[in-house]
Coordinates of C-alpha atoms in Angstrom, one line a residue:
M4 CA 21.8 -19.8 -7.2
H5 CA 19.2 -18.7 -4.5
I6 CA 16.0 -17.6 -6.3
L7 CA 13.3 -15.3 -4.8
Q8 CA 9.9 -15.1 -6.9
I9 CA 8.0 -11.8 -6.0
A10 CA 4.3 -13.3 -7.0
S11 CA 1.9 -11.7 -8.9
G12 CA -0.4 -10.8 -6.0
D13 CA -1.6 -13.4 -4.0
F14 CA 0.4 -16.6 -4.9
F15 CA -2.7 -18.8 -4.7
S16 CA -5.3 -16.6 -6.8
T17 CA -6.1 -17.9 -9.8
Y18 CA -7.9 -14.6 -10.9
G19 CA -5.6 -13.8 -14.2
G20 CA -3.1 -15.4 -16.1
G21 CA -0.3 -13.7 -14.4
Q22 CA -1.0 -15.7 -10.9
V23 CA -1.4 -18.6 -12.7
Y24 CA 2.0 -18.1 -14.8
V25 CA 3.9 -17.5 -11.3
K26 CA 2.4 -20.6 -9.8
N27 CA 3.3 -22.7 -12.7
I28 CA 6.9 -21.7 -13.0
V29 CA 7.5 -22.2 -9.1
D30 CA 6.4 -25.6 -9.4
E31 CA 8.6 -26.5 -12.0
M32 CA 11.5 -24.8 -10.3
I33 CA 10.8 -27.0 -7.0
R34 CA 10.3 -30.2 -9.4
R35 CA 14.0 -29.4 -10.3
Q36 CA 14.9 -29.0 -6.7
C37 CA 16.2 -25.4 -7.5
S38 CA 16.5 -23.1 -4.3
V39 CA 13.5 -20.9 -4.9
Q40 CA 11.3 -19.1 -2.5
V41 CA 8.4 -16.9 -2.6
V42 CA 6.7 -13.7 -1.4
S43 CA 3.2 -13.3 -1.8
F44 CA 1.0 -10.4 -1.0
V45 CA -2.3 -11.1 0.5
D46 CA -5.4 -8.9 1.3
G47 CA -5.6 -7.8 4.9
D48 CA -3.9 -5.7 8.1
S49 CA -1.4 -8.7 8.5
A50 CA 2.3 -8.0 8.5
I51 CA 4.6 -11.2 7.5
E52 CA 3.8 -14.5 8.2
K53 CA 6.0 -17.6 6.9
K54 CA 4.6 -20.5 5.6
V55 CA 5.9 -23.8 4.0
Y56 CA 4.6 -24.5 0.2
K57 CA 5.6 -27.9 -0.9
G58 CA 8.9 -27.8 0.9
I59 CA 10.0 -23.9 0.3
N60 CA 9.4 -21.0 2.5
L61 CA 6.7 -18.5 1.2
Y62 CA 6.2 -15.5 3.1
E63 CA 2.7 -14.1 2.7
V64 CA 2.8 -9.9 3.2
G65 CA -0.3 -8.0 4.0
Y66 CA -0.8 -4.3 4.1
R67 CA 1.6 -3.8 7.6
G68 CA 4.3 -6.0 6.1
L69 CA 4.7 -3.5 2.9
G70 CA 7.0 -1.4 5.0
Q71 CA 9.2 -4.2 6.1
L72 CA 9.6 -5.8 2.7
Q73 CA 13.1 -4.8 2.6
S74 CA 14.4 -6.2 5.8
L75 CA 12.7 -9.3 4.7
L76 CA 14.4 -9.6 1.4
K77 CA 17.5 -9.0 2.9
Q78 CA 17.1 -11.6 5.4
I79 CA 16.3 -14.3 2.7
G80 CA 19.4 -13.1 0.7
P81 CA 18.4 -14.4 -2.8
D82 CA 21.2 -14.5 -5.5
I83 CA 18.4 -13.1 -7.9
I84 CA 15.0 -11.6 -7.7
H85 CA 12.2 -12.2 -10.3
A86 CA 9.5 -9.5 -9.6
H87 CA 5.8 -10.1 -11.1
S88 CA 4.2 -7.5 -8.8
H89 CA 5.3 -4.3 -6.6
K90 CA 7.7 -4.1 -9.2
A91 CA 9.4 -0.7 -8.4
Q92 CA 9.5 -1.2 -4.8
T93 CA 11.7 -4.4 -5.4
V94 CA 13.7 -2.7 -7.8
E95 CA 14.7 -0.1 -5.4
I96 CA 15.4 -2.7 -2.7
G97 CA 17.2 -4.7 -5.0
R98 CA 19.5 -1.7 -5.8
A99 CA 19.9 -1.0 -1.9
L100 CA 20.8 -4.7 -1.3
N101 CA 22.9 -5.0 -4.5
I102 CA 20.8 -7.8 -5.7
P103 CA 19.9 -8.4 -9.2
V104 CA 16.3 -7.9 -10.3
I105 CA 14.5 -9.1 -13.3
V106 CA 10.9 -8.0 -14.0
T107 CA 8.2 -9.4 -16.1
A108 CA 5.7 -7.2 -17.9
H109 CA 2.5 -8.9 -17.3
H110 CA 0.2 -6.4 -19.0
G111 CA 0.2 -3.0 -20.1
G112 CA -0.1 -1.5 -16.4
I113 CA 3.6 -1.3 -16.3
V114 CA 3.3 1.7 -18.1
C115 CA 0.0 2.8 -18.8
P116 CA -1.8 5.1 -15.8
A117 CA -5.2 3.4 -17.0
G118 CA -3.9 -0.1 -16.6
T119 CA -4.6 -1.5 -20.2
L120 CA -2.8 0.3 -23.0
L121 CA -6.6 0.9 -24.5
D122 CA -7.2 4.6 -25.2
S123 CA -10.4 6.6 -24.8
H124 CA -11.6 5.2 -28.5
D125 CA -10.9 1.5 -27.6
R126 CA -7.8 1.6 -29.7
I127 CA -4.6 -0.3 -28.6
C128 CA -2.5 2.7 -27.3
A129 CA 0.6 3.7 -29.3
T130 CA 1.7 6.6 -27.6
T131 CA 4.1 7.8 -24.5
V132 CA 2.6 8.4 -21.0
A133 CA 1.7 11.6 -20.5
H134 CA -1.1 13.7 -19.0
E135 CA -2.5 15.4 -22.1
H136 CA -2.1 11.7 -23.6
C137 CA -3.5 9.8 -20.5
L138 CA -6.2 12.0 -19.0
A139 CA -9.3 10.9 -21.2
C140 CA -8.2 7.1 -20.7
C141 CA -8.2 7.1 -17.2
L142 CA -11.0 9.4 -16.7
R143 CA -13.4 7.0 -18.8
N144 CA -12.6 4.4 -15.8
I145 CA -14.3 6.4 -13.5
R146 CA -17.9 6.3 -13.3
S147 CA -19.3 9.6 -14.6
G148 CA -15.4 10.5 -15.6
R149 CA -16.0 10.8 -19.1
H150 CA -18.5 13.6 -18.6
W151 CA -15.9 15.5 -16.8
Y152 CA -13.3 15.2 -19.2
P153 CA -14.1 18.3 -21.4
F154 CA -13.8 20.6 -17.9
M155 CA -11.0 18.8 -16.5
R156 CA -8.8 19.0 -19.6
L157 CA -8.9 22.7 -19.3
L158 CA -7.1 22.7 -15.9
P159 CA -3.2 23.2 -15.8
R160 CA -1.7 20.1 -15.1
S161 CA 0.2 21.8 -11.8
V162 CA -3.2 22.9 -10.5
Y163 CA -4.8 19.2 -11.0
Q164 CA -2.1 17.6 -9.4
K165 CA -2.4 20.1 -6.3
I166 CA -6.2 19.2 -6.1
G167 CA -5.0 15.5 -6.2
V168 CA -2.7 16.2 -3.3
C169 CA -5.4 18.0 -1.1
L170 CA -8.0 15.4 -1.7
S171 CA -5.4 12.7 -1.0
K172 CA -5.8 14.2 2.9
I173 CA -9.1 14.3 3.5
P174 CA -11.9 11.3 3.6
F175 CA -13.0 9.8 0.4
I176 CA -15.7 11.4 -1.7
P177 CA -17.3 9.1 -3.9
F178 CA -16.6 10.3 -7.6
V179 CA -15.2 13.6 -6.4
T180 CA -12.0 11.6 -5.1
P181 CA -10.9 9.4 -8.0
I182 CA -12.0 12.1 -10.5
G183 CA -9.9 14.9 -8.6
R184 CA -6.8 12.7 -8.1
T185 CA -6.5 11.5 -11.8
A186 CA -3.8 13.8 -12.6
L187 CA -1.8 12.9 -9.5
S188 CA -2.2 9.3 -10.4
I189 CA -0.9 9.9 -13.7
E190 CA 2.2 11.2 -12.4
H191 CA 2.8 8.8 -9.9
K192 CA 2.6 6.1 -12.5
R193 CA 5.1 8.1 -14.7
V194 CA 7.3 8.1 -11.8
E195 CA 6.9 4.5 -10.7
W196 CA 7.5 3.2 -14.6
R197 CA 10.9 5.7 -14.7
T198 CA 12.0 3.6 -11.4
I199 CA 11.5 0.5 -13.0
A200 CA 12.8 1.2 -16.3
E201 CA 16.0 2.8 -14.9
G202 CA 16.4 0.4 -12.2
C203 CA 15.6 -3.2 -13.4
T204 CA 18.6 -5.3 -14.6
R205 CA 16.4 -6.9 -17.3
M206 CA 13.1 -6.8 -18.4
I207 CA 10.7 -9.6 -19.6
A208 CA 8.6 -9.0 -22.7
P209 CA 6.2 -11.9 -23.2
C210 CA 5.7 -10.1 -26.6
I211 CA 7.2 -7.9 -28.7
A212 CA 4.2 -5.5 -28.7
I213 CA 4.7 -4.9 -24.9
A214 CA 8.5 -4.3 -25.5
E215 CA 7.8 -1.7 -28.0
A216 CA 5.3 0.2 -25.9
M217 CA 8.1 0.0 -23.0
E218 CA 10.6 0.9 -25.1
R219 CA 8.6 3.8 -26.6
N220 CA 8.3 5.0 -22.8
G221 CA 12.2 4.9 -22.2
L222 CA 13.1 1.6 -21.4
D223 CA 16.5 1.0 -22.7
K224 CA 16.2 -1.7 -25.4
G225 CA 19.3 -3.6 -24.0
K226 CA 17.4 -4.5 -21.2
V227 CA 14.8 -6.1 -23.0
T228 CA 14.4 -9.8 -23.5
V229 CA 11.2 -11.2 -25.1
L230 CA 10.4 -14.5 -23.8
P231 CA 7.0 -15.9 -24.4
H232 CA 5.3 -17.9 -21.5
G233 CA 5.1 -21.5 -21.1
I234 CA 2.2 -23.7 -19.6
P235 CA 2.4 -27.2 -18.2
L236 CA 1.3 -29.5 -20.9
P237 CA -1.9 -32.2 -20.5
S238 CA -0.9 -35.6 -19.7
L239 CA -3.0 -37.2 -22.7
S240 CA -2.3 -36.6 -26.4
P241 CA -5.7 -34.5 -27.6
V242 CA -8.1 -36.0 -29.9
F243 CA -9.9 -33.5 -31.9
P244 CA -13.7 -34.0 -31.6
A245 CA -16.0 -34.6 -34.5
V246 CA -18.4 -32.0 -36.1
V247 CA -21.7 -33.5 -36.4
N248 CA -24.0 -31.9 -38.4
G249 CA -22.8 -28.6 -38.7
K250 CA -22.7 -28.3 -34.7
I251 CA -19.5 -26.1 -34.2
K252 CA -18.3 -25.3 -30.6
F253 CA -16.8 -22.3 -30.2
F254 CA -15.5 -21.5 -26.5
Y255 CA -13.8 -19.0 -24.8
V256 CA -12.0 -19.1 -21.3
G257 CA -10.9 -16.5 -19.0
R258 CA -12.4 -13.0 -17.4
I259 CA -15.4 -11.7 -18.3
C260 CA -14.7 -8.3 -18.5
Y261 CA -14.7 -5.4 -21.3
V262 CA -11.3 -5.3 -22.3
K263 CA -11.5 -9.1 -23.0
G264 CA -13.9 -7.7 -25.8
I265 CA -16.7 -10.2 -24.5
H266 CA -19.2 -7.7 -25.8
V267 CA -17.5 -7.9 -29.2
L268 CA -17.6 -11.7 -29.4
L269 CA -21.3 -12.0 -28.2
K270 CA -22.1 -9.4 -30.7
A271 CA -20.3 -11.2 -33.5
F272 CA -21.4 -14.5 -32.8
S273 CA -25.4 -13.3 -32.5
L274 CA -25.1 -12.6 -36.1
L275 CA -24.2 -16.3 -37.4
D276 CA -27.0 -17.9 -39.3
N277 CA -26.1 -21.1 -38.1
P278 CA -28.8 -22.7 -35.7
H279 CA -26.6 -25.4 -34.6
A280 CA -23.6 -23.5 -33.5
E281 CA -22.7 -23.0 -29.9
L282 CA -20.8 -20.7 -28.1
H283 CA -19.7 -21.5 -24.5
L284 CA -18.0 -19.2 -22.2
I285 CA -15.7 -20.4 -19.2
G286 CA -14.7 -17.5 -16.7
G287 CA -15.9 -15.4 -14.2
T288 CA -15.6 -11.8 -12.7
G289 CA -13.1 -10.2 -10.0
N290 CA -15.1 -6.8 -9.1
K291 CA -18.3 -4.8 -9.0
G292 CA -17.6 -3.3 -12.6
E293 CA -17.1 -6.6 -14.1
R294 CA -19.8 -8.3 -12.4
R295 CA -22.1 -5.6 -13.7
Y296 CA -20.7 -6.1 -17.2
E297 CA -21.5 -9.8 -17.3
R298 CA -24.7 -9.2 -15.7
A299 CA -25.8 -7.1 -18.8
L300 CA -24.4 -9.3 -21.5
R301 CA -26.2 -12.2 -19.9
K302 CA -29.6 -10.1 -19.9
R303 CA -29.0 -8.8 -23.6
Y304 CA -28.3 -12.2 -25.1
A305 CA -30.7 -14.5 -23.0
S306 CA -32.9 -15.0 -25.9
D307 CA -29.9 -16.8 -27.9
S308 CA -30.3 -20.7 -26.4
R309 CA -26.9 -21.2 -28.4
I310 CA -24.9 -19.0 -25.8
V311 CA -23.5 -21.3 -22.9
W312 CA -22.5 -19.6 -19.7
H313 CA -20.2 -22.0 -17.6
G314 CA -18.8 -19.7 -15.1
K315 CA -15.2 -20.1 -13.7
I316 CA -13.6 -23.5 -13.1
P317 CA -10.5 -24.3 -11.2
S318 CA -7.3 -23.8 -13.6
E319 CA -6.7 -27.6 -13.2
Q320 CA -10.0 -28.4 -14.7
V321 CA -9.5 -26.5 -17.9
F322 CA -8.1 -29.1 -20.3
D323 CA -11.0 -31.4 -19.2
A324 CA -13.6 -28.7 -19.9
I325 CA -12.4 -27.8 -23.3
K326 CA -12.0 -31.2 -24.4
P327 CA -15.3 -31.5 -26.2
F328 CA -15.4 -27.7 -28.0
H329 CA -13.6 -27.2 -31.3
I330 CA -12.5 -23.4 -32.1
S331 CA -11.0 -21.3 -29.0
V332 CA -11.9 -17.7 -29.3
S333 CA -9.9 -14.9 -27.8
V334 CA -10.9 -11.2 -28.8
P335 CA -9.1 -8.6 -26.5
I336 CA -9.5 -5.1 -27.6
Y337 CA -6.5 -4.2 -25.2
L338 CA -2.8 -5.0 -25.6
E339 CA -2.7 -8.5 -24.0
V340 CA 0.9 -9.6 -23.5
F341 CA 0.2 -13.1 -23.8
G342 CA -3.1 -15.0 -23.7
L343 CA -2.9 -18.1 -21.4
N344 CA -6.1 -19.1 -22.7
I345 CA -4.7 -19.4 -26.3
A346 CA -1.9 -21.8 -25.1
E347 CA -4.2 -23.8 -23.4
A348 CA -6.4 -24.3 -26.3
L349 CA -3.2 -24.8 -28.5
A350 CA -2.1 -27.6 -25.9
M351 CA -5.3 -29.2 -26.4
G352 CA -5.2 -29.4 -30.1
K353 CA -7.7 -26.5 -30.6
P354 CA -7.1 -23.8 -33.4
V355 CA -7.9 -20.3 -32.2
L356 CA -9.6 -17.4 -33.8
A357 CA -8.0 -14.2 -31.9
T358 CA -7.4 -10.4 -32.4
R359 CA -4.0 -9.0 -33.1
C360 CA -3.8 -7.9 -29.5
G361 CA 0.1 -8.3 -29.0
G362 CA 0.3 -11.5 -27.5
A363 CA -1.6 -13.8 -29.9
E364 CA 0.6 -13.0 -32.9
M365 CA 3.3 -14.6 -31.0
Q366 CA 1.4 -17.9 -31.0
I367 CA -0.7 -17.7 -33.9
E368 CA -0.1 -18.2 -37.6
D369 CA -3.0 -16.9 -39.5
G370 CA -4.4 -19.7 -41.6
V371 CA -2.1 -22.5 -39.7
N372 CA -3.1 -22.8 -36.5
G373 CA -5.6 -20.3 -36.2
W374 CA -6.9 -16.8 -37.3
L375 CA -6.4 -13.5 -36.6
V376 CA -8.3 -10.4 -37.1
N377 CA -8.4 -6.7 -35.7
P378 CA -9.5 -6.0 -32.4
N379 CA -13.0 -4.8 -31.7
D380 CA -14.1 -4.9 -35.5
V381 CA -17.4 -7.0 -34.8
E382 CA -17.9 -7.5 -38.8
A383 CA -14.5 -8.8 -39.4
L384 CA -15.2 -11.6 -36.5
A385 CA -18.9 -12.3 -37.6
R386 CA -17.3 -12.9 -41.1
K387 CA -14.7 -15.2 -40.0
M388 CA -17.1 -16.9 -37.0
E389 CA -19.8 -17.5 -40.4
D390 CA -17.0 -18.9 -42.6
L391 CA -15.9 -21.5 -39.9
S392 CA -19.5 -22.3 -39.2
N393 CA -20.3 -23.1 -42.7
H394 CA -17.1 -24.9 -43.7
F395 CA -15.2 -26.4 -40.8
T396 CA -15.3 -30.0 -40.8
G397 CA -12.0 -31.5 -38.7
Y398 CA -8.6 -30.2 -37.9
D399 CA -5.0 -31.7 -37.8
T400 CA -4.1 -31.1 -34.0
H401 CA -0.5 -31.4 -34.3
H402 CA -0.7 -27.8 -36.1
S403 CA -1.4 -26.6 -32.8
T404 CA 0.1 -28.6 -30.5
Q405 CA 3.8 -28.1 -31.8
R406 CA 3.1 -24.2 -31.5
V407 CA 3.2 -24.4 -27.2
I408 CA 5.9 -23.6 -25.1
S409 CA 6.4 -26.1 -22.3
I410 CA 6.8 -24.8 -18.7
E411 CA 9.8 -26.9 -18.7
S412 CA 11.4 -25.2 -21.6
H413 CA 10.3 -21.9 -20.4
C414 CA 12.3 -22.5 -17.3
N415 CA 15.5 -23.7 -18.9
S416 CA 15.2 -20.3 -20.6
L417 CA 14.5 -18.5 -17.3
I418 CA 17.1 -19.9 -15.6
K419 CA 19.8 -19.3 -18.3
L420 CA 18.6 -15.7 -18.2
Y421 CA 19.6 -15.9 -14.3
E422 CA 22.6 -17.0 -15.2
T423 CA 23.5 -14.3 -17.2
V424 CA 22.9 -11.5 -14.8
T425 CA 24.3 -13.1 -11.8
H426 CA 27.8 -14.0 -13.4

């Protein structure tokens, strides 16, 4: 069976968990000597460049190469395509070439025009994609857009979309273009999602919550396979560090951005009475908005010496970096479909304090290998951290390690799924 993996953007990027995941499954398939090739998408005006990665073909596609993607996939001639990005385009190509396409939903952006399934009141979205439901959420993601919402909502949808079409034909105008194109963007997402939902052979949902969101938006339930991700496990058995003189060390690994709830975490931690507690933040930013967000938080909590910012580290160094810490904290306020940081912490024998954001519930059993609180609830998070700070003294690592899905086991499930849809 010839497998083609459509990477989640740039195959070599470690910006998000999706990129790390794709590289992990490709590496495991190479180790198994599967017949696998990769299409990777890179920034720049290049076309298509063929490279070799660990003995397999890897095709890097730039902006000029997107129009040649169907010709490339026809040339590669896979038996199955597994799409992690460019999903609508890949599904259409698969149908044209009569090749089955499996799509993995890595985040809520597969259906959500705003990208995160987080509504304008910072609640996980439970509605269907529609102009009247999505406008406020999309505008809040644009600088000054929130202030324009009371006026833009009064425009008939058809008129608003025509404005977007007109703005698409002229040079970009800051603020005006993104606000004026919002209705058109919502419609484009609706059409794109319909293409994916109707055309994919099978949809992989890493958690039940994203499966329900996609089904709520029209995906045939019979196409959905709920399959949580797996990760490469650490080579050494973890030893849980002692908690000395109440010096409990909480830690977070991941992107420093709003939807990850870092502001909620820092506010809750700042309420702790324990002067010996520590909070270690490992991760970086990927755009201007995230950099502004991080700068604001660093400034706001600069006087709290218990908070330690480590910055971003290579993914292969995460296990070593978190070894001396005690409790992982993962508090997204949006629908997070998996939570790579949770899996890595569990693999290292750490309990995890997390929000009920979708992916966390698939990995954590409350009171066994961690604790669950509601998202965006500073008081509940602070109470739980205070309780742990006062009473947590040690932990049996087996409670966590037995809950982790290895990349080997996960790839077994993937290959069985591939075989199912190709026979």
